[in-house]
Coordinates of C-alpha atoms in Angstrom, one line a residue:
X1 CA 118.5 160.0 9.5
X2 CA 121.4 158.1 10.8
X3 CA 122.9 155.0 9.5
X4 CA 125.1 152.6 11.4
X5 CA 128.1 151.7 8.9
X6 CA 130.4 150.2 12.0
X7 CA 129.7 147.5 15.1
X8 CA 132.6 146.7 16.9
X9 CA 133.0 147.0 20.2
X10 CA 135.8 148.0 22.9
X11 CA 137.7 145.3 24.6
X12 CA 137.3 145.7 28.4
X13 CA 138.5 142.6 29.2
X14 CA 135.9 141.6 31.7
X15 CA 136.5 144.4 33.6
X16 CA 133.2 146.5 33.9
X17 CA 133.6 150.2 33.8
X18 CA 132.3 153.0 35.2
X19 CA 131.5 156.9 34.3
X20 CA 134.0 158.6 36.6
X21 CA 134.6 162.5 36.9
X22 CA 138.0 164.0 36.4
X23 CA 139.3 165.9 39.9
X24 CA 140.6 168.6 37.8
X25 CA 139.3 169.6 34.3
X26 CA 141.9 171.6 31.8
X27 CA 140.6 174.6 30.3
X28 CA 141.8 172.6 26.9
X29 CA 142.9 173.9 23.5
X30 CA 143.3 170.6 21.4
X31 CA 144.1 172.8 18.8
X32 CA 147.5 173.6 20.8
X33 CA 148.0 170.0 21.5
X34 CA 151.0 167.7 20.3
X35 CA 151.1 164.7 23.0
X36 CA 148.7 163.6 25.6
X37 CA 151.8 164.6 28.1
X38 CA 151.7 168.2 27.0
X39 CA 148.5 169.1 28.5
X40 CA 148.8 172.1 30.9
X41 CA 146.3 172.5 33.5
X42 CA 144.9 176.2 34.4
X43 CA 146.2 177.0 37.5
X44 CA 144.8 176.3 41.1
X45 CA 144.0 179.6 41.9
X46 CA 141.3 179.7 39.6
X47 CA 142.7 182.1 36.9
X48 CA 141.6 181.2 33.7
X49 CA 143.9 180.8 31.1
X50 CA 141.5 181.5 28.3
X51 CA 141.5 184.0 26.1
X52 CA 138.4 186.9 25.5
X53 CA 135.3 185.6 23.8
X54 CA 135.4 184.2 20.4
X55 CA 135.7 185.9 17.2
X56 CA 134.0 185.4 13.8
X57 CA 135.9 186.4 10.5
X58 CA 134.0 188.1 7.8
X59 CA 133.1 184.7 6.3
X60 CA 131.1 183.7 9.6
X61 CA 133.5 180.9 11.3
X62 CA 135.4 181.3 14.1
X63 CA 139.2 182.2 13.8
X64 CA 141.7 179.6 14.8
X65 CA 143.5 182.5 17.2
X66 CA 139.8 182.3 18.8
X67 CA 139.3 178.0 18.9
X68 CA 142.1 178.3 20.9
X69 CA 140.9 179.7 24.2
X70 CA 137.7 177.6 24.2
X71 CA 137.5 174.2 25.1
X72 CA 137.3 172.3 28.3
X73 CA 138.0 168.7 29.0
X74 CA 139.0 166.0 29.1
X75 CA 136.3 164.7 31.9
X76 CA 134.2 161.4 33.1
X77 CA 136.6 159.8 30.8
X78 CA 135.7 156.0 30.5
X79 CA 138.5 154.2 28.3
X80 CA 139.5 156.4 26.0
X81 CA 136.8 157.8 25.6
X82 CA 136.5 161.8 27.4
X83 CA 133.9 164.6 27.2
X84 CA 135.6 167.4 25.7
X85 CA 133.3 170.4 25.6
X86 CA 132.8 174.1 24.7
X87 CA 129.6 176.6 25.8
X88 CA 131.1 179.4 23.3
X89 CA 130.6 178.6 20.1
X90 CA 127.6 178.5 18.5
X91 CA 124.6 176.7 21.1
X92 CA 127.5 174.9 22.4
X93 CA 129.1 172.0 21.1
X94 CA 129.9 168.6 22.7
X95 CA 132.3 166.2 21.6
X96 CA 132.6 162.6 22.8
X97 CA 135.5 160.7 21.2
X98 CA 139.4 160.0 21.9
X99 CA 141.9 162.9 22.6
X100 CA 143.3 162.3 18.9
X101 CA 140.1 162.8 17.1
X102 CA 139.4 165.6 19.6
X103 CA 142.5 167.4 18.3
X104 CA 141.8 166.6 14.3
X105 CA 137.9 167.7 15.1
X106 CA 138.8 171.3 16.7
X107 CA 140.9 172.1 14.1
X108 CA 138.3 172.1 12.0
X109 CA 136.6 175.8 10.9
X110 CA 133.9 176.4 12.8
X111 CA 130.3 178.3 11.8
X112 CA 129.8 181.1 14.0
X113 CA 126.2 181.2 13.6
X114 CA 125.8 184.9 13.4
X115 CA 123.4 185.2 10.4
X116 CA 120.3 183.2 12.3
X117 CA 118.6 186.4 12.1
X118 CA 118.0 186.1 8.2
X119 CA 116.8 182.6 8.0
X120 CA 114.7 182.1 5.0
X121 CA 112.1 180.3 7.0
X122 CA 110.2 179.1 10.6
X123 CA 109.1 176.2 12.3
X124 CA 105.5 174.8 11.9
X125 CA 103.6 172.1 13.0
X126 CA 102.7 170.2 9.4
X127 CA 100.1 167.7 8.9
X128 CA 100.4 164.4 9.4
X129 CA 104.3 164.8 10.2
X130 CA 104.7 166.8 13.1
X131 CA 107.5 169.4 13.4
X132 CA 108.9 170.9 9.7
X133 CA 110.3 173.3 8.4
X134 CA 108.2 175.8 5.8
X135 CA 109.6 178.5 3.7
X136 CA 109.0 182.2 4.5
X137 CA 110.1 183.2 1.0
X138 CA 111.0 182.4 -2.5
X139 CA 114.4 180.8 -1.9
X140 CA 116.5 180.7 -5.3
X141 CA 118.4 177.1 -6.8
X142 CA 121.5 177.5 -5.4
X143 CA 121.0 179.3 -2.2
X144 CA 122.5 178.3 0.9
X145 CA 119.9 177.7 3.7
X146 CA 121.8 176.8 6.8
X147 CA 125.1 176.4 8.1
X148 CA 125.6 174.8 11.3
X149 CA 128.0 173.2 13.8
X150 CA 127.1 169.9 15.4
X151 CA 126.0 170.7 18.8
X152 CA 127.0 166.9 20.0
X153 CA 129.5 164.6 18.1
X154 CA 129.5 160.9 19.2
X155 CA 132.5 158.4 17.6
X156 CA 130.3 155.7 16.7
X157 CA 132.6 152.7 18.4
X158 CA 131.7 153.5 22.1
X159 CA 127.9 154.3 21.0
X160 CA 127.9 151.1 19.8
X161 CA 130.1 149.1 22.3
X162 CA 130.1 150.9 25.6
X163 CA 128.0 149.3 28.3
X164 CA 124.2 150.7 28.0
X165 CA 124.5 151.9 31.5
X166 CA 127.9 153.6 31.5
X167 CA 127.0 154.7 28.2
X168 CA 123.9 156.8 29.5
X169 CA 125.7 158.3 32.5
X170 CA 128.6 159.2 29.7
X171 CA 125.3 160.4 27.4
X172 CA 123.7 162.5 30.2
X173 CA 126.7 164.3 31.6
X174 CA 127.4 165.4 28.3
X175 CA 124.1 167.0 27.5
X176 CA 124.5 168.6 31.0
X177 CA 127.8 170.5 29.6
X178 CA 125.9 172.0 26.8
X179 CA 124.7 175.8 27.7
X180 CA 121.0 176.1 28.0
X181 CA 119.9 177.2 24.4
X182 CA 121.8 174.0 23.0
X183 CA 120.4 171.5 26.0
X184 CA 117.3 172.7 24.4
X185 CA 117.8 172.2 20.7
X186 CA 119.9 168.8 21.6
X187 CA 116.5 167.0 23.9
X188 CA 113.5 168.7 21.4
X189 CA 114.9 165.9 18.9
X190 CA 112.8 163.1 18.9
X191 CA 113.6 159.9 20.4
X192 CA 113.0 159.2 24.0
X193 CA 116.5 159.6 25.6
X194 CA 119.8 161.2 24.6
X195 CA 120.6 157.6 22.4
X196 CA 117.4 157.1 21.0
X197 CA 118.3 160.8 20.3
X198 CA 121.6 160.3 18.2
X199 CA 120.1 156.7 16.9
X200 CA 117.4 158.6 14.9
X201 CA 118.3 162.3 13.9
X202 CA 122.5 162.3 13.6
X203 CA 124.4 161.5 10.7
X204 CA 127.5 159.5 10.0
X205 CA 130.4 160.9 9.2
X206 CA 134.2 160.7 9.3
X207 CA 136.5 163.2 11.0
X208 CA 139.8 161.8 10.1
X209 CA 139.1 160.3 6.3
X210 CA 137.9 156.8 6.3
X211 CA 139.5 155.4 8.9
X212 CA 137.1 153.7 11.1
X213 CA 138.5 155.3 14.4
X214 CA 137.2 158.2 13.0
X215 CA 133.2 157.7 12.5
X216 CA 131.4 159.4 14.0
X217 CA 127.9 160.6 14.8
X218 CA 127.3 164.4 14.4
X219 CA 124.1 165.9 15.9
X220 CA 122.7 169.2 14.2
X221 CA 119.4 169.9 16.0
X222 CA 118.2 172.0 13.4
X223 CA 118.4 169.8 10.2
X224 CA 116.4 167.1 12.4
X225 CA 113.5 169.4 11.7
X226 CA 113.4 168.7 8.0
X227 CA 111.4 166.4 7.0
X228 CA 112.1 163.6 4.6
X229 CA 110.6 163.5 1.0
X230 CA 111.6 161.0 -1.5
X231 CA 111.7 164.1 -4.1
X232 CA 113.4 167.0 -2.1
X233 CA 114.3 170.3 -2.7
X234 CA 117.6 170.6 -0.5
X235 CA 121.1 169.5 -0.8
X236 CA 123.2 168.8 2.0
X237 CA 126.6 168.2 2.7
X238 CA 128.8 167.5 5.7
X239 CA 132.3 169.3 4.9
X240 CA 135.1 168.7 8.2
X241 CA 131.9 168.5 10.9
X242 CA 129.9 171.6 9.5
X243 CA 126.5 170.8 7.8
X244 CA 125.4 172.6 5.0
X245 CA 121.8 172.8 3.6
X246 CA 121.2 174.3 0.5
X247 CA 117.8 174.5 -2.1
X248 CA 118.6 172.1 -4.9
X249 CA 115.7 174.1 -7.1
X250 CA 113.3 177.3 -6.7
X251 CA 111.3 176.8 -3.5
X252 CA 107.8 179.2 -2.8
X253 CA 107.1 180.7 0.2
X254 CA 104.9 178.6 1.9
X255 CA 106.6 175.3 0.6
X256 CA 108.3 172.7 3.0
X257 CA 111.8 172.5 2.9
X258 CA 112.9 168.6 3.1
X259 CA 116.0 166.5 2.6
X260 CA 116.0 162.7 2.2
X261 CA 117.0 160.3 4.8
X262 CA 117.4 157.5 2.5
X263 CA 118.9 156.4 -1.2
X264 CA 116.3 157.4 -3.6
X265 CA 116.7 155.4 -7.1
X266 CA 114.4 152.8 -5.4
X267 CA 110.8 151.8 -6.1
X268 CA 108.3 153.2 -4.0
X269 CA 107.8 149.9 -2.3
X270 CA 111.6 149.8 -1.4
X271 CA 111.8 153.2 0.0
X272 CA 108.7 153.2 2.0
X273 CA 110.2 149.7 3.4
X274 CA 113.3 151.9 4.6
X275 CA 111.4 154.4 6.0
X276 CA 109.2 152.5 8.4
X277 CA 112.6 152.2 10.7
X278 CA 112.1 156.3 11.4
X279 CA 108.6 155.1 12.5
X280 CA 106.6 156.4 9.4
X281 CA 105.1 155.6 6.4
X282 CA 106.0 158.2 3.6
X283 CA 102.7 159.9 1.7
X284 CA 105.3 163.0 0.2
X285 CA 103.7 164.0 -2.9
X286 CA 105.6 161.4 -4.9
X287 CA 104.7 158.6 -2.8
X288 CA 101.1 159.1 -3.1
X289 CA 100.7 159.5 -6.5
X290 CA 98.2 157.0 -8.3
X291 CA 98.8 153.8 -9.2
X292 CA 99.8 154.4 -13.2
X293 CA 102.0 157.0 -12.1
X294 CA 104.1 155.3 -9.1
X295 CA 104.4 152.5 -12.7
X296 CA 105.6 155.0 -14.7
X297 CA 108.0 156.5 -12.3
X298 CA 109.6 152.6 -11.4
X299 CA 109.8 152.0 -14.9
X300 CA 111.5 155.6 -15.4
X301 CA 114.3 154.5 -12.9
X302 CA 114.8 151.0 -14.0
X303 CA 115.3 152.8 -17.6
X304 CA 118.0 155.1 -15.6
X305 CA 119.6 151.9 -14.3
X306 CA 120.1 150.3 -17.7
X307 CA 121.5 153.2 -19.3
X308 CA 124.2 154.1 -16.0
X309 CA 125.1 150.5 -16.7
X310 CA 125.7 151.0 -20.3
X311 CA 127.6 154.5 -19.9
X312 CA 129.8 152.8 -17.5
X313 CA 130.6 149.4 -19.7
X314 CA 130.7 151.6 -23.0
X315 CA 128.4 149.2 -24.8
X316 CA 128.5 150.1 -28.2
X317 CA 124.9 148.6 -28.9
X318 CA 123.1 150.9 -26.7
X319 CA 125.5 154.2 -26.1
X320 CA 125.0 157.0 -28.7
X321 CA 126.1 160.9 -28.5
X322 CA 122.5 161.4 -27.3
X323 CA 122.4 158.5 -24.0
X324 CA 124.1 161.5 -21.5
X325 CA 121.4 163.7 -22.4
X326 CA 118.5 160.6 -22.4
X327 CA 119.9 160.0 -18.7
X328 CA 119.7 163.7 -18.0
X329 CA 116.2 164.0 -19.0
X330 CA 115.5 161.1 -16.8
X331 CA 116.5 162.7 -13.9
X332 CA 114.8 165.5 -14.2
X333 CA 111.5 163.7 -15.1
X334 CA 111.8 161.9 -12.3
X335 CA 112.6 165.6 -10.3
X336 CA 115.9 163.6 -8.8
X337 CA 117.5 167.0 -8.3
X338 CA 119.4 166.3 -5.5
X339 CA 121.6 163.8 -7.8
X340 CA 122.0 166.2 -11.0
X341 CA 125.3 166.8 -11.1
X342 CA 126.8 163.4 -11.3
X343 CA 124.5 162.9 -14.0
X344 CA 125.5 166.2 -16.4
X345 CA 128.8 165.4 -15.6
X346 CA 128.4 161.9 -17.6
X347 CA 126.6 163.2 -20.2
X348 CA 129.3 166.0 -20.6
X349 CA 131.5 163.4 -20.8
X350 CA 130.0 161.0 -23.1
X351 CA 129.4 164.1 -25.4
X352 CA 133.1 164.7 -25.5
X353 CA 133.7 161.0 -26.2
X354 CA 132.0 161.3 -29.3
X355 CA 133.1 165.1 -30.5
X356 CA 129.9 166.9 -29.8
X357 CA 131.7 170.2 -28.7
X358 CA 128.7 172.1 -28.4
X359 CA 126.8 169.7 -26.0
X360 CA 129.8 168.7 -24.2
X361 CA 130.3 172.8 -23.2
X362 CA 126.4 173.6 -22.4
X363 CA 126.6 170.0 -20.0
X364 CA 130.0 170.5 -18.5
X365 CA 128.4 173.8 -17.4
X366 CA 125.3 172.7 -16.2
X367 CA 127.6 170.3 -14.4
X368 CA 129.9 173.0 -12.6
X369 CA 126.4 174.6 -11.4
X370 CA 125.2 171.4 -9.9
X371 CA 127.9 170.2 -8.6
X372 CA 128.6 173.3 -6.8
X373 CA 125.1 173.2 -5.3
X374 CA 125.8 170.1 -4.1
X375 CA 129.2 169.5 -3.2
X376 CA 130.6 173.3 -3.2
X377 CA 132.9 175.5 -5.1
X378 CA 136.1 173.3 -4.7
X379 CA 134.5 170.0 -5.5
X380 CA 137.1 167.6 -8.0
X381 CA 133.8 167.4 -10.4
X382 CA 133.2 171.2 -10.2
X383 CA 136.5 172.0 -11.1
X384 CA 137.2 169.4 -13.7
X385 CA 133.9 170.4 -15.7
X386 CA 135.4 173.9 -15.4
X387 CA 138.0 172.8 -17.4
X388 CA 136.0 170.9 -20.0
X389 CA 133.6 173.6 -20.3
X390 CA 136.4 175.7 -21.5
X391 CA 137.6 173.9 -24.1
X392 CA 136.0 170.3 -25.1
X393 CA 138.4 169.8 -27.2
X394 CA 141.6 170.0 -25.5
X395 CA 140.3 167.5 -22.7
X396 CA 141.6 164.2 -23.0
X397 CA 138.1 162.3 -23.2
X398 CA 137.6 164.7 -26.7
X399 CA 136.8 162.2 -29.7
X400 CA 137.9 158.9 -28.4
X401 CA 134.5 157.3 -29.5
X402 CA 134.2 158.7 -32.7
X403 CA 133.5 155.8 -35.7
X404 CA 136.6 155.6 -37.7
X405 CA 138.6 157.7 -35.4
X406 CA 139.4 156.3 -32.0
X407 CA 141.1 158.5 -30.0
X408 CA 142.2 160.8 -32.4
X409 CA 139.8 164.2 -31.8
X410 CA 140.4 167.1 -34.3

């Protein structure tokens, strides 16, 4: 599931380093924290300076009153590097990165995990793959499956750079601060030590915008259980450090819920070439379709290429009113539905180009719904196609490519 973006490596300067416990660990709050010399130790007599145990708000994360009073470290810091750590929220989170990216990731809202009782499905051994996920019941388009915390979160430059030896003392004394119910999710992942763990089932992501000091590795023990299919039927998205799983169409009880670990507008000989690195060869349902079929579906998303090219040059010998919608239909041939939104969103678009206010308002609202399921409510895509929807012809992209009247809608 994971892909490595970054590989550089921290200067040590021939000195070799070593795992080494802190004498005395701060019951922490980076949330409270300003400079590195600000950090107040609890006192020696043992008192603890933490709060009561955490509280969850009505939408299900922790308050920021709560974060406060639960976080322990920095420990067994080697460079900059520390093991910052909490037992109380969720299974138990993890965190190995700098103080400063610490700070920014604990200010994040956090999942409280309270509605695990209601999950829409269970764990089942599925042929041929192992450990899935199958659905219990009819789970609507649109519905929110899971939303989790990371239970560890790695910055990708000492994975990549530290010592192997330091780096799996660091590894092992973190599991050993997760509480038992998240040591348990964290080492039923597959891979055959805590970073074979994180190389196969975590997911890239940034906790302080692009900036590369910021990528990291988040760990959600959970979504490793879905399998990958090359035509899934769940979005997911990674907002701050919470992951969020939702069905991207109707889903039968009975059906396996999967997510893709790779790019998907490939043909089936490229993607099954990226998918022997998780160790498998992929037979999903689209994969082992016959031979006139796998044909059909290549040529389908070369088509798709050509036309995305098109839309995005303008040319004026292949773009019509209709090449949004052709696109669109593509798609959902080709049961892409994981990547819908982007695509109404162009032909909305395109439709407005050319004065088609009727199309332009049923695809700018197929678009909010998409994008929605896929990116969430506040998404910039969501909340510009709100506005289009509304009234096609006020929006600035209204008649600009209609013959004889460039940029002069009525």
């Amino acid at each position: 599931m994971r892909v490595v973006a970054i590989c550089w490596f921290l200067a040590v300067s021939g000195v070799a380093t070593k795992a080494t416990a802190l004498t005395e660990i701060c019951p922490w709050s980076p949330l409270q924290l300003e400079r590195v010399e600000d950090r107040i130790c609890a006192s020696q007599s043992g008192e603890s300076s933490r709060l009561g145990g955490p509280t969850a708000t009505q939408k299900g994360f922790y308050d920021s009153a709560s974060l406060q009073s639960l976080w322990e470290g920095p420990e067994h810091c080697v460079n900059d590097t520390c093991i910052y750590s909490s037992h109380r929220i969720g299974d138990g989170i993890v965190l190995l990165t700098t103080e400063r990216n610490a700070h920014i990731a604990s200010n994040f809202p956090i999942p409280s995990n309270a509605a695990a009782a209601t999950l829409p499905f269970h764990v089942a051994e599925i042929p041929g793959k192992g450990i899935g996920i199958v659905a219990d019941r009819s789970i609507r388009k649109g519905e929110t499956i899971l939303v989790r915390s990371p239970t560890m979160l790695v910055q990708t430059s000492p994975h990549v750079g530290l010592e192997p030896g330091t780096r799996d003392v660091l590894y092992d004394l973190a599991v050993e601060k997760l509480p038992a119910k998240g040591q348990e999710l964290f080492v039923s992942q597959m891979g055959k030590d805590v970073y074979d763990k994180i190389e196969t089932n975590c997911f890239q992501m940034y906790i302080d915008g692009a900036d590369e000091s910021g990528s990291h590795l988040g760990c959600y023990p959970e979504i490793s259980r879905f399998n990958h299919d090359c035509r899934p039927n769940i979005h997911y998205r990674i907002t701050n450090m919470t992951h969020t799983t939702v069905a991207a169409r109707d889903i039968a009880p009975g059906e396996e819920l999967s997510i893709s670990y790779i790019e998907l507008m490939l043909s089936r000989e490229e993607r099954r070439s990226r998918l022997r690195k998780w160790g498998f060869e992929c037979s999903c349902s689209h994969c082992s379709m016959s031979d006139s079929e796998i044909a059909a579906s290549d040529a389908r998303l070369r088509r798709i290429e050509e036309l995305e090219t098109a839309l995005e040059n303008f040319n004026e010998t292949v773009v019509t009113a209709e090449t949004g919608a052709q696109l669109v239909d593509l798609y959902e041939k080709e049961r892409l539905d994981i990547y819908l939104g982007q695509v109404y969103t162009r032909a909305a678009l395109n439709f407005a180009l050319f004065g088609e206010e009727e199309k332009a308002r049923k695809y700018a609202q197929a678009a909010v719904d998409a994008v929605e399921r896929e990116s969430g409510a506040n998404a910039g895509d969501a909340k510009a196609m709100r506005i289009l929807a509304e009234n096609p012809k006020a929006h600035w992209t209204w008649g600009k490519r209609r013959k004889g009247k460039p940029g002069k809608g009525k």
